[in-house]
mmCIF file with all atom_site columns, C-alpha atoms in Angstrom:
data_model
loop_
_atom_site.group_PDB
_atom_site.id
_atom_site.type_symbol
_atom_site.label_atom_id
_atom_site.label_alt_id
_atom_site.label_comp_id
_atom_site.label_asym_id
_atom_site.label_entity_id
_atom_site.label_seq_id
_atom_site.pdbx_PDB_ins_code
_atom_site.Cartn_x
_atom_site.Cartn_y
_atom_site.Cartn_z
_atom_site.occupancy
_atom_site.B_iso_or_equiv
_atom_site.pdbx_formal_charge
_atom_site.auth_seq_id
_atom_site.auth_comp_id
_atom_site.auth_asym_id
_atom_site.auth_atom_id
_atom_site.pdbx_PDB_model_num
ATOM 1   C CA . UNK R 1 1   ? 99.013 79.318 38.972 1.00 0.00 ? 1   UNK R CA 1
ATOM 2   C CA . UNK R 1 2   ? 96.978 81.134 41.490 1.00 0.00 ? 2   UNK R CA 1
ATOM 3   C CA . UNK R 1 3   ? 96.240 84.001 38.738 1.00 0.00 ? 3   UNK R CA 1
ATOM 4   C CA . UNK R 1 4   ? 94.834 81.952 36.433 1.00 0.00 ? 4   UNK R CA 1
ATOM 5   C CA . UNK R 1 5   ? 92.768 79.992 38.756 1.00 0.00 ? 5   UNK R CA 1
ATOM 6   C CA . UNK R 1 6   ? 91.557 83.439 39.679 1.00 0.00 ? 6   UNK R CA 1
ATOM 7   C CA . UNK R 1 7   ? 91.202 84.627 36.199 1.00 0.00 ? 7   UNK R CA 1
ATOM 8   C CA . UNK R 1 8   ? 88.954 81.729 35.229 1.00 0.00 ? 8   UNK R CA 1
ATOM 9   C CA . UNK R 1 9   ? 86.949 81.801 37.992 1.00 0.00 ? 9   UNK R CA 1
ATOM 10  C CA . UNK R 1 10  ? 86.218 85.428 37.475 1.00 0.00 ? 10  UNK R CA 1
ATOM 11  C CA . UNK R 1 11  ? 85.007 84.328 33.816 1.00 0.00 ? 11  UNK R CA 1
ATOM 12  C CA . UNK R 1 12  ? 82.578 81.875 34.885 1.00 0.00 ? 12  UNK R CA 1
ATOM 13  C CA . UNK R 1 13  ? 81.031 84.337 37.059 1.00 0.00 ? 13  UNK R CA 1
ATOM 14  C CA . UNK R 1 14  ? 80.933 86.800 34.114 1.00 0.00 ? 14  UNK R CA 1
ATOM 15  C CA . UNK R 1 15  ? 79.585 84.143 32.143 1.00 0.00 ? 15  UNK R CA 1
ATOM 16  C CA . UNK R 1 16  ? 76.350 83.114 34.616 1.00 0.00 ? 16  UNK R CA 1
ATOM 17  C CA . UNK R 1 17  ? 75.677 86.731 35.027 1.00 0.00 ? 17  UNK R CA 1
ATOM 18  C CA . UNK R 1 18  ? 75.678 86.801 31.283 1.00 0.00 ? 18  UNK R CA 1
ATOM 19  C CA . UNK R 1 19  ? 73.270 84.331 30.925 1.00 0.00 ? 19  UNK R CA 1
ATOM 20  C CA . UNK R 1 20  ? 71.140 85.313 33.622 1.00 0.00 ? 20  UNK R CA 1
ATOM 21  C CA . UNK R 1 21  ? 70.440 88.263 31.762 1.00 0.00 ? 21  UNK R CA 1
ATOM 22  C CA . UNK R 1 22  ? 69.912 86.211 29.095 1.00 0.00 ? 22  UNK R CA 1
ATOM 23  C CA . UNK R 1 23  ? 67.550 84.635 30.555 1.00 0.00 ? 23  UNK R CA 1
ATOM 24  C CA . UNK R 1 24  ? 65.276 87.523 32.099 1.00 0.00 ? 24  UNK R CA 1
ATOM 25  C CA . UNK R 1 25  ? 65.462 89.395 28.573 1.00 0.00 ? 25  UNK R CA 1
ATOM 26  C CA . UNK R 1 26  ? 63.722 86.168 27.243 1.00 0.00 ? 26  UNK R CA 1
ATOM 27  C CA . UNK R 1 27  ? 61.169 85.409 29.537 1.00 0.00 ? 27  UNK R CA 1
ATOM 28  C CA . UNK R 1 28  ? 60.410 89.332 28.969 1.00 0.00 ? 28  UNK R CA 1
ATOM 29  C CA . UNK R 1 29  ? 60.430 88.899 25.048 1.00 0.00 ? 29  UNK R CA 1
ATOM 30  C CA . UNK R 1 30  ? 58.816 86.097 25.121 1.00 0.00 ? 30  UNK R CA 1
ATOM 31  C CA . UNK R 1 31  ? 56.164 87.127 27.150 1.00 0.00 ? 31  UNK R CA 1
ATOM 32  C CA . UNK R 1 32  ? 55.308 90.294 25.111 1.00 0.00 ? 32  UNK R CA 1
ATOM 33  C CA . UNK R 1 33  ? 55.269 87.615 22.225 1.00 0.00 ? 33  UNK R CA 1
ATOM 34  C CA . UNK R 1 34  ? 51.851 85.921 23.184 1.00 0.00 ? 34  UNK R CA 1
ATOM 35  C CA . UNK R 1 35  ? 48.273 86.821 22.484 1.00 0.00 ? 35  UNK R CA 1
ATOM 36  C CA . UNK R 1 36  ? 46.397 89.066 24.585 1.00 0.00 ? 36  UNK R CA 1
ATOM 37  C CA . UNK R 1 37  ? 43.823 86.426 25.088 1.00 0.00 ? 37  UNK R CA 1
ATOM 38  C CA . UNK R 1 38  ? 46.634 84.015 26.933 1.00 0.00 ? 38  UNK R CA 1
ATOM 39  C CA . UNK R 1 39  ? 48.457 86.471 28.402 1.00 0.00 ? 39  UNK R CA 1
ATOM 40  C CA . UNK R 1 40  ? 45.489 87.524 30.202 1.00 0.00 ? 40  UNK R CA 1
ATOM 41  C CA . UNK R 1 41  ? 44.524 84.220 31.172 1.00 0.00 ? 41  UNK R CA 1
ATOM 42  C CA . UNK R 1 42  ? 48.461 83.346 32.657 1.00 0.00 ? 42  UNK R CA 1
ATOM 43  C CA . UNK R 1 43  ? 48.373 86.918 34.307 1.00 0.00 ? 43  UNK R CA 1
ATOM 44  C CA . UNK R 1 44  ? 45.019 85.780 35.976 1.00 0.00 ? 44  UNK R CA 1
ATOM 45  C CA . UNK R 1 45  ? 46.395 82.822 36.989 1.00 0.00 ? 45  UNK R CA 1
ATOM 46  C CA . UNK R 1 46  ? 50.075 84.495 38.268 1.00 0.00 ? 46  UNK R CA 1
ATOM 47  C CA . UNK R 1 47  ? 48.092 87.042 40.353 1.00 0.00 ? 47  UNK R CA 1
ATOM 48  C CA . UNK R 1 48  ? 45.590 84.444 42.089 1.00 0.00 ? 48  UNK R CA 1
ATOM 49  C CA . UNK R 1 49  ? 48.003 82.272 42.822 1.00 0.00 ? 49  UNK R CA 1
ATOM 50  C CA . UNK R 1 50  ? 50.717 84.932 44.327 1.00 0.00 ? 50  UNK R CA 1
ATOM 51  C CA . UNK R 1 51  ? 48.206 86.681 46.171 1.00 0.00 ? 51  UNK R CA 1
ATOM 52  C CA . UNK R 1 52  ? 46.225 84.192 48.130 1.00 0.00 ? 52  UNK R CA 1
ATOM 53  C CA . UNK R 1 53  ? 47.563 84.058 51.820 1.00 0.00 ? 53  UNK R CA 1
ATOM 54  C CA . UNK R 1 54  ? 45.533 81.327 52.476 1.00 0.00 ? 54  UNK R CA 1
ATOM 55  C CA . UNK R 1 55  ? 48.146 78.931 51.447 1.00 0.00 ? 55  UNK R CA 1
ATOM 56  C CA . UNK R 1 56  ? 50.040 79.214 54.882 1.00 0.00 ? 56  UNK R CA 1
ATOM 57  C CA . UNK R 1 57  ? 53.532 79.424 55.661 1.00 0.00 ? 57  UNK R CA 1
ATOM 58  C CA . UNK R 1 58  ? 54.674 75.522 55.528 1.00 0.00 ? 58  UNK R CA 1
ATOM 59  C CA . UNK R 1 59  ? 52.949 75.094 52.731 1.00 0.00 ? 59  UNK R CA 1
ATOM 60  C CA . UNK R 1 60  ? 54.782 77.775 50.633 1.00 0.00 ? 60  UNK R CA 1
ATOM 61  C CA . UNK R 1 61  ? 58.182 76.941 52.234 1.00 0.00 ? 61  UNK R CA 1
ATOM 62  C CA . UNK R 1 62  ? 58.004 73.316 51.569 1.00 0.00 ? 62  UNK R CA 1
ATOM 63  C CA . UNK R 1 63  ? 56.386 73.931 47.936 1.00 0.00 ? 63  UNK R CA 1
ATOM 64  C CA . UNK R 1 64  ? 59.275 76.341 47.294 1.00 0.00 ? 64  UNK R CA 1
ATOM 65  C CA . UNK R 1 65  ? 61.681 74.753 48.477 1.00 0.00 ? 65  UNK R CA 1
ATOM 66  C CA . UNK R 1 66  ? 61.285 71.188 46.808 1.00 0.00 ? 66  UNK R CA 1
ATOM 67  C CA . UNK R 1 67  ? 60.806 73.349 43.085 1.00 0.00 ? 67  UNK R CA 1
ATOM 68  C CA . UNK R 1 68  ? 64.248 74.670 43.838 1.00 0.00 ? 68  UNK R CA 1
ATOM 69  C CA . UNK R 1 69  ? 66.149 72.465 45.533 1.00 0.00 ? 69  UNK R CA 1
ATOM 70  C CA . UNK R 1 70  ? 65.124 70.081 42.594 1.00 0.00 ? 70  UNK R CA 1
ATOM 71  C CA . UNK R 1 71  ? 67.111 72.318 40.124 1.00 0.00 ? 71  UNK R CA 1
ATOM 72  C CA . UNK R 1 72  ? 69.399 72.254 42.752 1.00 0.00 ? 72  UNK R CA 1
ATOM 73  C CA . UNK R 1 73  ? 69.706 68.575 42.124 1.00 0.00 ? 73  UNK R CA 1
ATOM 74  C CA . UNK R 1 74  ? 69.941 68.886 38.375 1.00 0.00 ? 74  UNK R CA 1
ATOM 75  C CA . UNK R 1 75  ? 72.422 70.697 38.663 1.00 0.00 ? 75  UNK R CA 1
ATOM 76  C CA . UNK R 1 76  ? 74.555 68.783 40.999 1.00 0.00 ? 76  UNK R CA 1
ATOM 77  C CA . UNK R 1 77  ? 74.582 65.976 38.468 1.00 0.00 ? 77  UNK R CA 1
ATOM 78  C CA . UNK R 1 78  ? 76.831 68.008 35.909 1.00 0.00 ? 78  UNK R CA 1
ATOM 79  C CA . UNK R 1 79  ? 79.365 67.385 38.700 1.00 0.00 ? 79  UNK R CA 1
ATOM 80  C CA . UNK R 1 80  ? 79.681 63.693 37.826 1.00 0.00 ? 80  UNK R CA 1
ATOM 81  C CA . UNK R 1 81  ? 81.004 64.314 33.930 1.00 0.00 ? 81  UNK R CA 1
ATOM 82  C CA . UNK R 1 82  ? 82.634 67.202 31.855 1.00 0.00 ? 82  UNK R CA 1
ATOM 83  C CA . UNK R 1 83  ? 79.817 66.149 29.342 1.00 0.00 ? 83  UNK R CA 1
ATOM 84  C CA . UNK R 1 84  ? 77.340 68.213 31.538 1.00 0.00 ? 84  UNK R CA 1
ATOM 85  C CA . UNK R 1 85  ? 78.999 70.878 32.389 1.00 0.00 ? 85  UNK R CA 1
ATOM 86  C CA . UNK R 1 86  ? 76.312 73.253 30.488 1.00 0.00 ? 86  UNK R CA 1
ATOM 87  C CA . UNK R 1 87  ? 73.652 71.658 32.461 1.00 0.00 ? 87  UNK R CA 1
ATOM 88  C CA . UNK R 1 88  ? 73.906 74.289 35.704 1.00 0.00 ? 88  UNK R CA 1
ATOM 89  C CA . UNK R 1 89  ? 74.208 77.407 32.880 1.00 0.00 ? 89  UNK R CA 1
ATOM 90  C CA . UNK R 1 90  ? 70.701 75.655 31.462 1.00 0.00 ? 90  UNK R CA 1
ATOM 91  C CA . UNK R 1 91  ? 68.955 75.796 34.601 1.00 0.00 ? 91  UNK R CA 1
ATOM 92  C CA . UNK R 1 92  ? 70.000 79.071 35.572 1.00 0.00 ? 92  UNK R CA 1
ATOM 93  C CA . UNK R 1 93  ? 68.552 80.434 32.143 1.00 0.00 ? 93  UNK R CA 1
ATOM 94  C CA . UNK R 1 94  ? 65.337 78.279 33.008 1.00 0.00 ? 94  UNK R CA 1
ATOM 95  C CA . UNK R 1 95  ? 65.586 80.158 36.344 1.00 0.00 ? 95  UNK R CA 1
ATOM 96  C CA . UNK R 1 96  ? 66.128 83.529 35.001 1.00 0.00 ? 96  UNK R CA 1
ATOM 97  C CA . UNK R 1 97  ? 63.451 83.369 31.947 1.00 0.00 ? 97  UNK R CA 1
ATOM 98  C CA . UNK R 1 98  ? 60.482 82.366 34.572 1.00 0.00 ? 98  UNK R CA 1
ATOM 99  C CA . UNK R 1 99  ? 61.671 85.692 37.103 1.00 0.00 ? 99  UNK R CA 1
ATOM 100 C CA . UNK R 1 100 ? 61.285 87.438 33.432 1.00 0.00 ? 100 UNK R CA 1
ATOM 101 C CA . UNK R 1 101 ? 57.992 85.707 32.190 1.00 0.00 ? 101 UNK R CA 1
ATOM 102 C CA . UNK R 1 102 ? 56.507 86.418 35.743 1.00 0.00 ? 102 UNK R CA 1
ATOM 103 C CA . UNK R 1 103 ? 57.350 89.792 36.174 1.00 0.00 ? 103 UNK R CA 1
ATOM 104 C CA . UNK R 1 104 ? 55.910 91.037 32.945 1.00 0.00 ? 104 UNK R CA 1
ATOM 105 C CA . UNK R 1 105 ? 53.086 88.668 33.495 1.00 0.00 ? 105 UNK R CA 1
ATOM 106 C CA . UNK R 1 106 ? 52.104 90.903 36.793 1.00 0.00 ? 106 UNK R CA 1
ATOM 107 C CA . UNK R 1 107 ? 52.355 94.018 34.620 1.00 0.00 ? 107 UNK R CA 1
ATOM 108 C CA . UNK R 1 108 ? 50.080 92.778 31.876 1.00 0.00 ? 108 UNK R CA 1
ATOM 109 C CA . UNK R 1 109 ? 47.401 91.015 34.073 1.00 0.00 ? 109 UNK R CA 1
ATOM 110 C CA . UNK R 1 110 ? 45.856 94.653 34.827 1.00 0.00 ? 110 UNK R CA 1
ATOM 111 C CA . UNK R 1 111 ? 46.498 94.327 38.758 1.00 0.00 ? 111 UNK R CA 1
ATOM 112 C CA . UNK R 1 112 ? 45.554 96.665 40.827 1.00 0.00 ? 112 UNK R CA 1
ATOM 113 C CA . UNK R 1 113 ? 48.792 97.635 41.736 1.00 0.00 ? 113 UNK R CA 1
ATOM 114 C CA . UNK R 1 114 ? 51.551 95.486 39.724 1.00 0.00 ? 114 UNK R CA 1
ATOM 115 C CA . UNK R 1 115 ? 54.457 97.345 41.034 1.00 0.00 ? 115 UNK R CA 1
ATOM 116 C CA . UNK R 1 116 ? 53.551 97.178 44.741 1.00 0.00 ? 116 UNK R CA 1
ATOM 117 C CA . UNK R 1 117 ? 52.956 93.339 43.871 1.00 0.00 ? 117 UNK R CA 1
ATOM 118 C CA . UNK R 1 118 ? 55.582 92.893 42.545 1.00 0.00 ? 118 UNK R CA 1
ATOM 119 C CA . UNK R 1 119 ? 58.057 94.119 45.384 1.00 0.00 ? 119 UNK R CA 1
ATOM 120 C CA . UNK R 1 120 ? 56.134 92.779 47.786 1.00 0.00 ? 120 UNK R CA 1
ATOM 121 C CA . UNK R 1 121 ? 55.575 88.899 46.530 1.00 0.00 ? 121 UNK R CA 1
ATOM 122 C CA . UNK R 1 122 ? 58.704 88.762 43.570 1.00 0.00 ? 122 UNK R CA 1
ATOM 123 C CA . UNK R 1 123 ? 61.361 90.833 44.696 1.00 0.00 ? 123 UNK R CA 1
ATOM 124 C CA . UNK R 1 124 ? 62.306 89.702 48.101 1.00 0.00 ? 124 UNK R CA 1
ATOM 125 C CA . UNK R 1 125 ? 62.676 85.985 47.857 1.00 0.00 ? 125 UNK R CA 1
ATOM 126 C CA . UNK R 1 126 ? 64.754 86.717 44.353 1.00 0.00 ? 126 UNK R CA 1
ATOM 127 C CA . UNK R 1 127 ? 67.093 89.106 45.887 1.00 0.00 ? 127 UNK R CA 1
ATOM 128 C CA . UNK R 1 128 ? 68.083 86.165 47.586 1.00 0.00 ? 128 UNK R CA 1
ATOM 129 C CA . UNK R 1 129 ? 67.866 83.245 45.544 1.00 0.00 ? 129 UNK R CA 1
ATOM 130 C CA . UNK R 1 130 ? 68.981 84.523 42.074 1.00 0.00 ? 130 UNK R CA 1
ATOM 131 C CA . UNK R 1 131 ? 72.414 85.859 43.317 1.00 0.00 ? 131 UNK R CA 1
ATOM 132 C CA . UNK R 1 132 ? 72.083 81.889 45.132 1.00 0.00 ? 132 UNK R CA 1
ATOM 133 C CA . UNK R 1 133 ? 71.996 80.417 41.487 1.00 0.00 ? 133 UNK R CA 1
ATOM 134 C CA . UNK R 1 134 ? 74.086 82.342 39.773 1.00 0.00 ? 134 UNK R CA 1
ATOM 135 C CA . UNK R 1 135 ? 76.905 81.418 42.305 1.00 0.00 ? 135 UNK R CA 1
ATOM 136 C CA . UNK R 1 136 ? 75.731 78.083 41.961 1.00 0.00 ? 136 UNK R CA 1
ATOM 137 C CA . UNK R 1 137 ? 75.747 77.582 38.280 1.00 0.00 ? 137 UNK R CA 1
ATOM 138 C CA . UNK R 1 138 ? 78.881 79.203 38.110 1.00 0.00 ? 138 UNK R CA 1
ATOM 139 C CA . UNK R 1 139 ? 81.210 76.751 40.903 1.00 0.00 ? 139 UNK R CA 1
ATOM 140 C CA . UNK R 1 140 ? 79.255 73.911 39.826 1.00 0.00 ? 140 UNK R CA 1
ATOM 141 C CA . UNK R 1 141 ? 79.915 74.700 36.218 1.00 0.00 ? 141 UNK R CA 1
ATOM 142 C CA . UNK R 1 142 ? 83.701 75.350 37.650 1.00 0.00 ? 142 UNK R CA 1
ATOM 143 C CA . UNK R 1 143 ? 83.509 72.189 39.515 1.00 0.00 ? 143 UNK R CA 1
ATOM 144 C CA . UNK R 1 144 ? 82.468 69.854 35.988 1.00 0.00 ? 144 UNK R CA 1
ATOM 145 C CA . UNK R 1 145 ? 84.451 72.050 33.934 1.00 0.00 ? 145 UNK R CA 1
ATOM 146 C CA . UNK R 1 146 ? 87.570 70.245 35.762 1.00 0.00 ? 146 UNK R CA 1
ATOM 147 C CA . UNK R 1 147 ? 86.040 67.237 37.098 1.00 0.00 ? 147 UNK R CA 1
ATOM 148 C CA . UNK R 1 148 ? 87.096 67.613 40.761 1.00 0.00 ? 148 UNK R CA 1
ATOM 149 C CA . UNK R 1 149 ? 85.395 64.920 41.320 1.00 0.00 ? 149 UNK R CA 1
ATOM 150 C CA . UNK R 1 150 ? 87.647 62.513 39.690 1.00 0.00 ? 150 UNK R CA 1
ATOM 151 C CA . UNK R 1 151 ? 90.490 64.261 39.866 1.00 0.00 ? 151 UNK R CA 1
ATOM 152 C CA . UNK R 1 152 ? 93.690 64.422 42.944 1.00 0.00 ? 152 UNK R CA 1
ATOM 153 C CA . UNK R 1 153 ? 93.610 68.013 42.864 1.00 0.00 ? 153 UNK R CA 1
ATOM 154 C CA . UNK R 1 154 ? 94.535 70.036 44.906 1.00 0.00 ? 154 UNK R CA 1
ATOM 155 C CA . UNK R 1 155 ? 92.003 69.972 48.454 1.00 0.00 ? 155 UNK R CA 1
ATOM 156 C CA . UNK R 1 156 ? 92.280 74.065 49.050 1.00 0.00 ? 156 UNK R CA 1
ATOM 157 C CA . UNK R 1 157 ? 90.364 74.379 45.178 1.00 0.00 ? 157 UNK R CA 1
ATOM 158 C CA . UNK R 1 158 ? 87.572 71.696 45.859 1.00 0.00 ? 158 UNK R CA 1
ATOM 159 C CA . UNK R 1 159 ? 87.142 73.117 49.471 1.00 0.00 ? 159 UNK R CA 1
ATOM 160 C CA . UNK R 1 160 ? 86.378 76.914 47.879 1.00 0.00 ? 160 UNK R CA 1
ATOM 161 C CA . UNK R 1 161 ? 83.744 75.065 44.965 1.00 0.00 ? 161 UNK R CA 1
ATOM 162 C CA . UNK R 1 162 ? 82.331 73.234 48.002 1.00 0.00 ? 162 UNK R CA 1
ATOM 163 C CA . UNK R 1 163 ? 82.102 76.291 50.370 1.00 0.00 ? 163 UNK R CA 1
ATOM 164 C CA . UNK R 1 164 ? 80.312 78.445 47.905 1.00 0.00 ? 164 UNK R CA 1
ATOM 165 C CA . UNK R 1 165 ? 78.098 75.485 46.764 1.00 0.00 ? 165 UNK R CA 1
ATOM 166 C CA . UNK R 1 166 ? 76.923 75.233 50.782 1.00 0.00 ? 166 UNK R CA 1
ATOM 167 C CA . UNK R 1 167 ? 76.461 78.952 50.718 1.00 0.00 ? 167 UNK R CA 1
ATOM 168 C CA . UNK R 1 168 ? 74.811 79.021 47.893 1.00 0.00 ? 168 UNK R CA 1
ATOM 169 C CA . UNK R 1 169 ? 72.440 75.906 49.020 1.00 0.00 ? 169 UNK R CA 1
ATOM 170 C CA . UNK R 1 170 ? 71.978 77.639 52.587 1.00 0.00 ? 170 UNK R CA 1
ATOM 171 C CA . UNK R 1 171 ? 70.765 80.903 50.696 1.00 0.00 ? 171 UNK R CA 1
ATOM 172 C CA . UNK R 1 172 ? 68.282 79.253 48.765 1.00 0.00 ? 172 UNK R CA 1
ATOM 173 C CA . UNK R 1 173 ? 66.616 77.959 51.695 1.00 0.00 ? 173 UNK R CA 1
ATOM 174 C CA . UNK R 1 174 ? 66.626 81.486 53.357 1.00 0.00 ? 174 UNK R CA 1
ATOM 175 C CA . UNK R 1 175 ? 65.237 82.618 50.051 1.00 0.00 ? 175 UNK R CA 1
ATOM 176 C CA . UNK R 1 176 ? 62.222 79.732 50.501 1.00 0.00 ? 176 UNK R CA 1
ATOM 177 C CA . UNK R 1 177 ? 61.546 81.153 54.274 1.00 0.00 ? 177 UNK R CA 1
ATOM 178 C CA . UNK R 1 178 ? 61.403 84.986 52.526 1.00 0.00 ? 178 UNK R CA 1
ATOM 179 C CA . UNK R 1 179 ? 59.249 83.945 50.278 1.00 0.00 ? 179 UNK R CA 1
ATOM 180 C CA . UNK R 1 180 ? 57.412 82.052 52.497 1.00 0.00 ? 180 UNK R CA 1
ATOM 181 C CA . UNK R 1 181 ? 56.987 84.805 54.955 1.00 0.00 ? 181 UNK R CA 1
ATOM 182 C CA . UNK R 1 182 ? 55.621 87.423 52.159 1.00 0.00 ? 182 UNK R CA 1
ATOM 183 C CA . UNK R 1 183 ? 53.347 84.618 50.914 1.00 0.00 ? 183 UNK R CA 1
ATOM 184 C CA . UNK R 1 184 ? 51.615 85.511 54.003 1.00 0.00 ? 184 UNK R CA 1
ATOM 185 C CA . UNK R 1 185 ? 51.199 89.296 52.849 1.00 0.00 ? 185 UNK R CA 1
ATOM 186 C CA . UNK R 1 186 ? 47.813 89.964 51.714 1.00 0.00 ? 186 UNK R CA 1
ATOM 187 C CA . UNK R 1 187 ? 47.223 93.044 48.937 1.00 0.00 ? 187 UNK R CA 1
#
């Protein structure tokens, strides 16, 4: 019994990895897909935005981390039926396509230096916090899948979903405070 458990588990996580992929291959195609004329505008708009310190520290954090704790919360709701059990898979394609649209976004706007900009204000929070979703997507997606919720199973497999959901929940607010803290880098 343990085997399978293990076995399935191992698929899910093969699966959100799948589709975070997915999702980054998008946002790139999709981007390459508009006009010059908007791309340049979004790109203008991407690199003010990213590249103004003046924001402050709090300001970031807190901005950052309501955007994502907020898909956080989507998420969470799949937990309630089987019926939404593709919901956490959505939002980490949602997640994924933006890191995707962004980072071509900096490479089209004509910085001044787009790779330096971009592993200074997109890499370092996202090291973080996409791992952070694709875990997850992939227990909460477990933890729908076979409505723990509502079921007597077994406390050992709702006490692993749970432990990587805090984990996962703790890492995106270390992501927000990275994120925060290279907000503050001016380029």
């Amino acid at each position: 019994m343990r085997k399978t458990s293990d076995l399935q588990v191992t698929r899910i996580f093969t699966i959100s990895i799948f589709i975070f992929l997915a999702g980054i291959f998008a946002g790139l195609f999709f981007s390459t897909g508009i006009s010059d004329e908007n791309s340049a505008y979004l790109s203008g708009v991407l690199i003010s935005s990213i590249s103004d310190p003046s924001h402050g520290f709090f300001k970031t954090f807190f901005s950052s981390l309501i955007s994502d704790f907020l898909l956080c919360a989507i998420m969470m709701i799949s937990v309630f039926s089987r019926f939404l059990c593709p919901l956490p898979f959505l939002i980490l394609w949602y997640k994924s396509f933006a890191v995707g649209f962004c980072s071509y976004l900096l490479y089209a706007g004509n910085a001044e230096n787009p790779l330096i900009m971009s592993i200074v204000k997109l890499l370092p929070q996202n090291i973080v916090l996409l791992p952070a979703f694709i875990c997850l997507a992939a227990a909460l997606f477990a933890y729908s899948k076979a409505e723990l919720v509502k079921s007597k199973r077994p406390s050992h497999e709702k006490k692993g979903l749970q432990n990587i959901v805090f984990i996962s929940l703790a890492a995106i607010v270390a992501g927000c405070m990275i994120e925060a803290i290279f907000s503050m880098v001016k380029l």
